[in-house]
């Protein structure tokens, strides 16, 4: 005896699928399901994406990764570091400094005096006028480097020197705590902004040795000049030598050379473009 009535089951299936002319059986339903599945797989296989890749149901072997940013090379990153303009002030590599000098009447009787250091011809001219220069001397008519004053003559000469890098103290961090000895620190900052002149002086004249950006270098030039003077064949060692430091912290050497009188070597500090009255 069959397990179920084939006629009744087929009638039920036909009633579910609507009115059809053919008689549906279980085998025909299975066959139709296989055909529908093959058509779906074939359609998925034939469909392509815009990039030409075929549809696939394969699992990913690795999780997707985000694309890294296109960072510049390490060398370029180092070169693009930003330094604020107020933190470091770079002066020109070589600067022309004008040294203003005064010599009283009568000439070659008293040592000359350095009046100041200036960075431009206009500032050195203004400095000479502020010290009483009213006209060019006979020599000054040729190059404009010498003036006449009521008590003597004022002249200037140029020096070329290399300037150092100067750090601006105003560009420090907002949380900067100053040192307790603020006066000493301010003097150091002022010293870094000054130039130093090495001089040799006798009772009747002054000799210019050199211009330096460092006090130690200027003092070394003084000691070297003193050694060269005392090492000449017609002189002996420096007699009655004495050394001291003045109230401005500038070193001095004083001594007597036989046959040449008393000599003094010292260093003077000047701020550029500042008139000393």
Short mmCIF file of C-alpha atoms in Angstrom, two decimals, residues 86-91 164-172 189 192-193:
data_model
loop_
_atom_site.label_atom_id
_atom_site.label_comp_id
_atom_site.label_asym_id
_atom_site.label_seq_id
_atom_site.Cartn_x
_atom_site.Cartn_y
_atom_site.Cartn_z
CA UNK A 86 62.02 85.74 16.73
CA UNK A 87 63.86 82.85 18.42
CA UNK A 88 67.09 83.11 16.47
CA UNK A 89 68.34 86.26 14.80
CA UNK A 90 70.96 85.58 12.15
CA UNK A 91 73.13 88.57 11.29
CA UNK A 164 77.91 85.36 15.45
CA UNK A 165 74.36 84.02 15.87
CA UNK A 166 72.53 85.95 18.59
CA UNK A 167 69.64 84.39 20.49
CA UNK A 168 66.77 86.66 21.31
CA UNK A 169 65.92 86.41 25.05
CA UNK A 170 62.36 87.67 24.40
CA UNK A 171 61.51 84.51 22.45
CA UNK A 172 61.70 82.18 25.42
CA UNK A 189 72.90 89.16 27.22
CA UNK A 192 76.68 88.90 23.67
CA UNK A 193 75.29 91.86 21.72
#
